[in-house]
PDB file of N, CA and C in Angstrom:
ATOM      1  N   GLU A   1       0.863  -1.210   0.062  1.00  0.00           N
ATOM      2  CA  GLU A   1      -0.035   0.016  -0.007  1.00  0.00           C
ATOM      3  C   GLU A   1       0.911   1.065   0.068  1.00  0.00           C
ATOM      4  N   VAL A   2       0.561   2.286  -0.795  1.00  0.00           N
ATOM      5  CA  VAL A   2       1.193   3.469  -0.835  1.00  0.00           C
ATOM      6  C   VAL A   2       0.862   4.160   0.348  1.00  0.00           C
ATOM      7  N   PRO A   3       1.992   4.865   1.087  1.00  0.00           N
ATOM      8  CA  PRO A   3       1.711   5.718   2.072  1.00  0.00           C
ATOM      9  C   PRO A   3       1.025   7.058   1.738  1.00  0.00           C
ATOM     10  N   CYS A   4       0.301   7.679   2.750  1.00  0.00           N
ATOM     11  CA  CYS A   4      -0.346   8.849   2.325  1.00  0.00           C
ATOM     12  C   CYS A   4       0.801  10.001   2.753  1.00  0.00           C
ATOM     13  N   GLU A   5       1.485  10.239   1.814  1.00  0.00           N
ATOM     14  CA  GLU A   5       2.580  11.201   1.846  1.00  0.00           C
ATOM     15  C   GLU A   5       2.815  12.112   0.629  1.00  0.00           C
ATOM     16  N   MET A   6       3.304  13.264   0.964  1.00  0.00           N
ATOM     17  CA  MET A   6       3.607  14.216  -0.120  1.00  0.00           C
ATOM     18  C   MET A   6       4.941  14.757   0.017  1.00  0.00           C
ATOM     19  N   GLU A   7       5.661  14.967  -1.148  1.00  0.00           N
ATOM     20  CA  GLU A   7       6.971  15.429  -1.109  1.00  0.00           C
ATOM     21  C   GLU A   7       7.302  16.202  -2.464  1.00  0.00           C
ATOM     22  N   PHE A   8       8.049  17.184  -2.572  1.00  0.00           N
ATOM     23  CA  PHE A   8       8.352  17.945  -3.776  1.00  0.00           C
ATOM     24  C   PHE A   8       9.745  18.457  -3.621  1.00  0.00           C
ATOM     25  N   GLN A   9      10.471  18.825  -4.842  1.00  0.00           N
ATOM     26  CA  GLN A   9      11.652  19.305  -4.772  1.00  0.00           C
ATOM     27  C   GLN A   9      11.655  20.548  -5.757  1.00  0.00           C
ATOM     28  N   TYR A  10      12.622  21.258  -5.648  1.00  0.00           N
ATOM     29  CA  TYR A  10      12.674  22.542  -6.422  1.00  0.00           C
ATOM     30  C   TYR A  10      14.265  22.682  -6.956  1.00  0.00           C
ATOM     31  N   THR A  11      14.167  23.404  -7.974  1.00  0.00           N
ATOM     32  CA  THR A  11      15.505  23.950  -8.442  1.00  0.00           C
ATOM     33  C   THR A  11      15.339  25.503  -8.706  1.00  0.00           C
ATOM     34  N   SER A  12      16.445  26.160  -8.736  1.00  0.00           N
ATOM     35  CA  SER A  12      16.314  27.595  -8.921  1.00  0.00           C
ATOM     36  C   SER A  12      17.289  28.144 -10.000  1.00  0.00           C
ATOM     37  N   GLY A  13      16.956  29.032 -10.755  1.00  0.00           N
ATOM     38  CA  GLY A  13      17.659  29.698 -11.898  1.00  0.00           C
ATOM     39  C   GLY A  13      18.004  30.982 -11.696  1.00  0.00           C
ATOM     40  N   GLU A  14      18.141  31.825 -12.668  1.00  0.00           N
ATOM     41  CA  GLU A  14      18.250  33.277 -12.549  1.00  0.00           C
ATOM     42  C   GLU A  14      17.193  34.078 -12.578  1.00  0.00           C
ATOM     43  N   ASP A  15      17.169  35.316 -11.791  1.00  0.00           N
ATOM     44  CA  ASP A  15      16.117  36.301 -11.938  1.00  0.00           C
ATOM     45  C   ASP A  15      14.926  35.751 -11.310  1.00  0.00           C
ATOM     46  N   GLY A  16      14.862  35.026 -10.176  1.00  0.00           N
ATOM     47  CA  GLY A  16      13.849  34.539  -9.466  1.00  0.00           C
ATOM     48  C   GLY A  16      13.011  33.423  -9.984  1.00  0.00           C
ATOM     49  N   TYR A  17      13.606  32.653 -10.874  1.00  0.00           N
ATOM     50  CA  TYR A  17      12.960  31.443 -11.607  1.00  0.00           C
ATOM     51  C   TYR A  17      13.201  30.348 -10.922  1.00  0.00           C
ATOM     52  N   TYR A  18      12.193  29.659 -10.564  1.00  0.00           N
ATOM     53  CA  TYR A  18      12.086  28.327  -9.851  1.00  0.00           C
ATOM     54  C   TYR A  18      11.322  27.193 -10.688  1.00  0.00           C
ATOM     55  N   PHE A  19      11.832  25.985 -10.493  1.00  0.00           N
ATOM     56  CA  PHE A  19      10.954  24.865 -10.965  1.00  0.00           C
ATOM     57  C   PHE A  19      10.649  23.968  -9.929  1.00  0.00           C
ATOM     58  N   PHE A  20       9.371  23.549  -9.753  1.00  0.00           N
ATOM     59  CA  PHE A  20       8.985  22.744  -8.482  1.00  0.00           C
ATOM     60  C   PHE A  20       8.429  21.514  -9.259  1.00  0.00           C
ATOM     61  N   GLU A  21       8.731  20.424  -8.568  1.00  0.00           N
ATOM     62  CA  GLU A  21       8.160  19.216  -9.268  1.00  0.00           C
ATOM     63  C   GLU A  21       8.009  18.204  -7.914  1.00  0.00           C
ATOM     64  N   ALA A  22       6.882  17.482  -8.103  1.00  0.00           N
ATOM     65  CA  ALA A  22       6.381  16.400  -6.946  1.00  0.00           C
ATOM     66  C   ALA A  22       7.229  15.162  -7.134  1.00  0.00           C
ATOM     67  N   THR A  23       7.708  14.765  -6.151  1.00  0.00           N
ATOM     68  CA  THR A  23       8.560  13.431  -5.983  1.00  0.00           C
ATOM     69  C   THR A  23       7.918  12.350  -5.147  1.00  0.00           C
ATOM     70  N   ASN A  24       6.592  12.424  -4.963  1.00  0.00           N
ATOM     71  CA  ASN A  24       5.762  11.431  -4.456  1.00  0.00           C
ATOM     72  C   ASN A  24       5.363  10.348  -5.257  1.00  0.00           C
ATOM     73  N   ASN A  25       4.818   9.310  -4.779  1.00  0.00           N
ATOM     74  CA  ASN A  25       4.579   8.241  -5.612  1.00  0.00           C
ATOM     75  C   ASN A  25       2.963   8.168  -5.753  1.00  0.00           C
ATOM     76  N   GLN A  26       2.308   9.263  -5.483  1.00  0.00           N
ATOM     77  CA  GLN A  26       0.815   9.054  -5.704  1.00  0.00           C
ATOM     78  C   GLN A  26       0.340   9.339  -7.144  1.00  0.00           C
ATOM     79  N   ASP A  27      -0.727   8.598  -7.540  1.00  0.00           N
ATOM     80  CA  ASP A  27      -1.034   8.604  -8.816  1.00  0.00           C
ATOM     81  C   ASP A  27      -2.069   9.700  -9.149  1.00  0.00           C
ATOM     82  N   ALA A  28      -1.696  10.850  -8.914  1.00  0.00           N
ATOM     83  CA  ALA A  28      -2.751  11.889  -9.041  1.00  0.00           C
ATOM     84  C   ALA A  28      -1.848  13.288  -9.106  1.00  0.00           C
ATOM     85  N   PRO A  29      -2.403  14.265  -9.892  1.00  0.00           N
ATOM     86  CA  PRO A  29      -1.741  15.540  -9.975  1.00  0.00           C
ATOM     87  C   PRO A  29      -1.880  16.184  -8.629  1.00  0.00           C
ATOM     88  N   ASN A  30      -0.881  17.272  -8.549  1.00  0.00           N
ATOM     89  CA  ASN A  30      -0.951  18.174  -7.437  1.00  0.00           C
ATOM     90  C   ASN A  30      -1.610  19.444  -7.649  1.00  0.00           C
ATOM     91  N   ALA A  31      -2.115  20.130  -6.720  1.00  0.00           N
ATOM     92  CA  ALA A  31      -2.471  21.662  -6.875  1.00  0.00           C
ATOM     93  C   ALA A  31      -1.427  22.175  -6.182  1.00  0.00           C
ATOM     94  N   TRP A  32      -1.025  23.233  -7.059  1.00  0.00           N
ATOM     95  CA  TRP A  32       0.196  24.133  -6.379  1.00  0.00           C
ATOM     96  C   TRP A  32      -0.451  25.353  -6.020  1.00  0.00           C
ATOM     97  N   TYR A  33       0.135  25.993  -4.925  1.00  0.00           N
ATOM     98  CA  TYR A  33      -0.101  27.225  -4.351  1.00  0.00           C
ATOM     99  C   TYR A  33       1.236  28.031  -4.135  1.00  0.00           C
ATOM    100  N   VAL A  34       0.975  29.393  -4.367  1.00  0.00           N
ATOM    101  CA  VAL A  34       2.104  30.278  -3.746  1.00  0.00           C
ATOM    102  C   VAL A  34       1.459  31.290  -2.987  1.00  0.00           C
ATOM    103  N   ASN A  35       1.937  31.480  -1.691  1.00  0.00           N
ATOM    104  CA  ASN A  35       1.418  32.288  -0.638  1.00  0.00           C
ATOM    105  C   ASN A  35      -0.192  32.002  -0.548  1.00  0.00           C
ATOM    106  N   GLY A  36      -0.517  30.811  -0.722  1.00  0.00           N
ATOM    107  CA  GLY A  36      -2.070  30.597  -0.468  1.00  0.00           C
ATOM    108  C   GLY A  36      -2.898  30.686  -1.850  1.00  0.00           C
ATOM    109  N   GLU A  37      -2.376  31.271  -2.844  1.00  0.00           N
ATOM    110  CA  GLU A  37      -3.042  31.487  -4.155  1.00  0.00           C
ATOM    111  C   GLU A  37      -2.847  30.335  -5.041  1.00  0.00           C
ATOM    112  N   TYR A  38      -3.968  29.774  -5.589  1.00  0.00           N
ATOM    113  CA  TYR A  38      -3.785  28.483  -6.364  1.00  0.00           C
ATOM    114  C   TYR A  38      -3.344  29.114  -7.672  1.00  0.00           C
ATOM    115  N   ILE A  39      -2.287  28.196  -8.228  1.00  0.00           N
ATOM    116  CA  ILE A  39      -1.641  28.569  -9.365  1.00  0.00           C
ATOM    117  C   ILE A  39      -1.960  27.692 -10.488  1.00  0.00           C
ATOM    118  N   GLU A  40      -1.856  26.243 -10.446  1.00  0.00           N
ATOM    119  CA  GLU A  40      -2.214  25.340 -11.478  1.00  0.00           C
ATOM    120  C   GLU A  40      -2.298  23.898 -10.747  1.00  0.00           C
ATOM    121  N   THR A  41      -2.628  22.952 -11.561  1.00  0.00           N
ATOM    122  CA  THR A  41      -2.563  21.549 -11.310  1.00  0.00           C
ATOM    123  C   THR A  41      -1.823  20.746 -12.301  1.00  0.00           C
ATOM    124  N   GLY A  42      -0.939  19.916 -11.540  1.00  0.00           N
ATOM    125  CA  GLY A  42      -0.073  19.124 -12.443  1.00  0.00           C
ATOM    126  C   GLY A  42       1.076  18.602 -11.511  1.00  0.00           C
ATOM    127  N   ASN A  43       1.910  17.837 -12.129  1.00  0.00           N
ATOM    128  CA  ASN A  43       2.983  17.180 -11.474  1.00  0.00           C
ATOM    129  C   ASN A  43       4.170  18.000 -11.206  1.00  0.00           C
ATOM    130  N   ALA A  44       4.237  19.203 -11.994  1.00  0.00           N
ATOM    131  CA  ALA A  44       5.335  20.091 -11.809  1.00  0.00           C
ATOM    132  C   ALA A  44       4.770  21.538 -12.459  1.00  0.00           C
ATOM    133  N   PHE A  45       5.696  22.480 -11.973  1.00  0.00           N
ATOM    134  CA  PHE A  45       5.213  23.943 -12.506  1.00  0.00           C
ATOM    135  C   PHE A  45       6.411  24.812 -12.294  1.00  0.00           C
ATOM    136  N   ASP A  46       6.498  25.889 -13.097  1.00  0.00           N
ATOM    137  CA  ASP A  46       7.628  26.787 -13.044  1.00  0.00           C
ATOM    138  C   ASP A  46       7.072  28.029 -12.670  1.00  0.00           C
ATOM    139  N   TRP A  47       7.816  28.900 -11.899  1.00  0.00           N
ATOM    140  CA  TRP A  47       7.242  30.095 -11.385  1.00  0.00           C
ATOM    141  C   TRP A  47       8.533  31.005 -11.335  1.00  0.00           C
ATOM    142  N   THR A  48       8.278  32.467 -11.670  1.00  0.00           N
ATOM    143  CA  THR A  48       9.253  33.531 -11.389  1.00  0.00           C
ATOM    144  C   THR A  48       8.697  34.447 -10.472  1.00  0.00           C
ATOM    145  N   PHE A  49       9.522  34.460  -9.398  1.00  0.00           N
ATOM    146  CA  PHE A  49       9.244  35.431  -8.216  1.00  0.00           C
ATOM    147  C   PHE A  49       9.849  36.849  -8.702  1.00  0.00           C
ATOM    148  N   ASP A  50       8.714  37.846  -8.833  1.00  0.00           N
ATOM    149  CA  ASP A  50       9.119  39.204  -9.329  1.00  0.00           C
ATOM    150  C   ASP A  50       9.938  40.011  -8.300  1.00  0.00           C
ATOM    151  N   GLU A  51       9.706  39.655  -7.040  1.00  0.00           N
ATOM    152  CA  GLU A  51      10.285  40.618  -5.956  1.00  0.00           C
ATOM    153  C   GLU A  51      11.109  39.675  -5.077  1.00  0.00           C
ATOM    154  N   PRO A  52      12.161  40.116  -4.411  1.00  0.00           N
ATOM    155  CA  PRO A  52      12.892  39.354  -3.398  1.00  0.00           C
ATOM    156  C   PRO A  52      11.994  39.206  -2.143  1.00  0.00           C
ATOM    157  N   GLY A  53      12.194  38.215  -1.381  1.00  0.00           N
ATOM    158  CA  GLY A  53      11.327  38.002   0.079  1.00  0.00           C
ATOM    159  C   GLY A  53      11.239  36.377   0.043  1.00  0.00           C
ATOM    160  N   SER A  54      10.355  36.311   1.001  1.00  0.00           N
ATOM    161  CA  SER A  54       9.998  34.947   1.525  1.00  0.00           C
ATOM    162  C   SER A  54       8.739  34.498   1.073  1.00  0.00           C
ATOM    163  N   TYR A  55       8.559  33.432   0.378  1.00  0.00           N
ATOM    164  CA  TYR A  55       7.390  32.873  -0.179  1.00  0.00           C
ATOM    165  C   TYR A  55       7.002  31.416   0.314  1.00  0.00           C
ATOM    166  N   GLU A  56       5.688  31.282   0.531  1.00  0.00           N
ATOM    167  CA  GLU A  56       5.374  29.706   0.928  1.00  0.00           C
ATOM    168  C   GLU A  56       4.801  29.138  -0.492  1.00  0.00           C
ATOM    169  N   VAL A  57       5.522  27.860  -0.771  1.00  0.00           N
ATOM    170  CA  VAL A  57       5.104  27.231  -1.915  1.00  0.00           C
ATOM    171  C   VAL A  57       4.404  25.789  -1.391  1.00  0.00           C
ATOM    172  N   CYS A  58       3.253  25.578  -1.712  1.00  0.00           N
ATOM    173  CA  CYS A  58       2.595  24.459  -1.162  1.00  0.00           C
ATOM    174  C   CYS A  58       1.780  23.412  -2.357  1.00  0.00           C
ATOM    175  N   ALA A  59       2.065  22.069  -2.154  1.00  0.00           N
ATOM    176  CA  ALA A  59       1.301  21.208  -3.111  1.00  0.00           C
ATOM    177  C   ALA A  59       0.487  20.342  -2.349  1.00  0.00           C
ATOM    178  N   ALA A  60      -0.689  20.246  -2.920  1.00  0.00           N
ATOM    179  CA  ALA A  60      -1.776  19.485  -2.279  1.00  0.00           C
ATOM    180  C   ALA A  60      -2.302  18.341  -3.123  1.00  0.00           C
ATOM    181  N   ILE A  61      -2.659  17.429  -2.589  1.00  0.00           N
ATOM    182  CA  ILE A  61      -3.087  16.161  -3.305  1.00  0.00           C
ATOM    183  C   ILE A  61      -4.072  15.375  -2.437  1.00  0.00           C
ATOM    184  N   GLU A  62      -5.050  14.807  -3.254  1.00  0.00           N
ATOM    185  CA  GLU A  62      -6.211  14.165  -2.613  1.00  0.00           C
ATOM    186  C   GLU A  62      -6.267  12.806  -3.643  1.00  0.00           C
ATOM    187  N   THR A  63      -6.177  11.640  -2.967  1.00  0.00           N
ATOM    188  CA  THR A  63      -6.357  10.454  -3.547  1.00  0.00           C
ATOM    189  C   THR A  63      -7.341   9.376  -2.666  1.00  0.00           C
ATOM    190  N   GLU A  64      -7.490   8.257  -3.379  1.00  0.00           N
ATOM    191  CA  GLU A  64      -8.189   7.217  -2.620  1.00  0.00           C
ATOM    192  C   GLU A  64      -7.444   6.907  -1.466  1.00  0.00           C
ATOM    193  N   VAL A  65      -6.158   6.828  -1.512  1.00  0.00           N
ATOM    194  CA  VAL A  65      -5.233   6.519  -0.354  1.00  0.00           C
ATOM    195  C   VAL A  65      -5.284   7.605   0.711  1.00  0.00           C
ATOM    196  N   CYS A  66      -5.505   8.872   0.241  1.00  0.00           N
ATOM    197  CA  CYS A  66      -5.439   9.949   1.140  1.00  0.00           C
ATOM    198  C   CYS A  66      -6.767  10.836   0.908  1.00  0.00           C
ATOM    199  N   PRO A  67      -7.981  10.125   1.062  1.00  0.00           N
ATOM    200  CA  PRO A  67      -9.150  10.858   1.041  1.00  0.00           C
ATOM    201  C   PRO A  67      -9.367  12.133   1.527  1.00  0.00           C
ATOM    202  N   GLU A  68      -8.766  12.267   2.834  1.00  0.00           N
ATOM    203  CA  GLU A  68      -8.742  13.706   3.516  1.00  0.00           C
ATOM    204  C   GLU A  68      -7.892  14.792   2.846  1.00  0.00           C
ATOM    205  N   GLY A  69      -6.961  14.179   1.972  1.00  0.00           N
ATOM    206  CA  GLY A  69      -5.958  15.130   1.297  1.00  0.00           C
ATOM    207  C   GLY A  69      -4.845  15.473   2.254  1.00  0.00           C
ATOM    208  N   ILE A  70      -3.647  15.928   1.603  1.00  0.00           N
ATOM    209  CA  ILE A  70      -2.505  16.068   2.246  1.00  0.00           C
ATOM    210  C   ILE A  70      -1.913  17.294   1.622  1.00  0.00           C
ATOM    211  N   THR A  71      -1.160  18.160   2.224  1.00  0.00           N
ATOM    212  CA  THR A  71      -0.547  19.396   1.880  1.00  0.00           C
ATOM    213  C   THR A  71       0.726  19.339   2.357  1.00  0.00           C
ATOM    214  N   THR A  72       1.797  19.699   1.664  1.00  0.00           N
ATOM    215  CA  THR A  72       3.125  19.910   1.976  1.00  0.00           C
ATOM    216  C   THR A  72       3.448  21.242   1.530  1.00  0.00           C
ATOM    217  N   CYS A  73       4.259  22.063   2.397  1.00  0.00           N
ATOM    218  CA  CYS A  73       4.679  23.390   2.227  1.00  0.00           C
ATOM    219  C   CYS A  73       5.979  23.604   2.415  1.00  0.00           C
ATOM    220  N   ILE A  74       6.841  24.503   1.644  1.00  0.00           N
ATOM    221  CA  ILE A  74       8.094  24.792   2.056  1.00  0.00           C
ATOM    222  C   ILE A  74       8.235  26.196   1.851  1.00  0.00           C
ATOM    223  N   ASN A  75       9.170  26.818   2.462  1.00  0.00           N
ATOM    224  CA  ASN A  75       9.463  28.419   2.366  1.00  0.00           C
ATOM    225  C   ASN A  75      10.524  28.464   1.436  1.00  0.00           C
ATOM    226  N   ILE A  76      10.490  29.426   0.513  1.00  0.00           N
ATOM    227  CA  ILE A  76      11.423  29.837  -0.429  1.00  0.00           C
ATOM    228  C   ILE A  76      11.931  31.259  -0.162  1.00  0.00           C
ATOM    229  N   PHE A  77      13.156  31.527  -0.142  1.00  0.00           N
ATOM    230  CA  PHE A  77      13.631  32.870   0.215  1.00  0.00           C
ATOM    231  C   PHE A  77      14.268  33.386  -1.050  1.00  0.00           C
ATOM    232  N   VAL A  78      13.825  34.134  -1.765  1.00  0.00           N
ATOM    233  CA  VAL A  78      14.374  34.862  -3.080  1.00  0.00           C
ATOM    234  C   VAL A  78      15.161  35.984  -2.544  1.00  0.00           C
ATOM    235  N   PRO A  79      16.421  35.885  -2.753  1.00  0.00           N
ATOM    236  CA  PRO A  79      17.559  37.068  -2.563  1.00  0.00           C
ATOM    237  C   PRO A  79      17.348  38.121  -3.505  1.00  0.00           C
ATOM    238  N   GLU A  80      17.883  39.287  -3.096  1.00  0.00           N
ATOM    239  CA  GLU A  80      17.906  40.409  -3.940  1.00  0.00           C
ATOM    240  C   GLU A  80      18.902  40.121  -4.934  1.00  0.00           C
ATOM    241  N   ASP A  81      18.514  40.727  -6.139  1.00  0.00           N
ATOM    242  CA  ASP A  81      19.596  40.582  -7.182  1.00  0.00           C
ATOM    243  C   ASP A  81      20.909  41.135  -6.995  1.00  0.00           C
ATOM    244  N   ASP A  82      22.051  40.585  -7.273  1.00  0.00           N
ATOM    245  CA  ASP A  82      23.325  40.936  -7.042  1.00  0.00           C
ATOM    246  C   ASP A  82      23.860  42.132  -7.931  1.00  0.00           C
ATOM    247  N   ASN A  83      23.029  42.116  -9.139  1.00  0.00           N
ATOM    248  CA  ASN A  83      23.480  43.173 -10.250  1.00  0.00           C
ATOM    249  C   ASN A  83      23.386  44.526  -9.787  1.00  0.00           C
TER     250      ASN A  83
END
């Protein structure tokens, strides 16, 4: 049986660009949120933060194994541009 868990990872690029990808083994797409605002549904998404600062990125999923749903969040700190 698949445990009811959620994980995701991210990579960062230049100028506030980030790529987020689910690493869980759930057979369903994730709903992605930035600071509580729904962004899109899928297994991955990319996002460019326009301003430096701290952001909360969350992935939520609901499956037969996790009927109540599960949400995992991480905090991203976008530094000021060095240029």
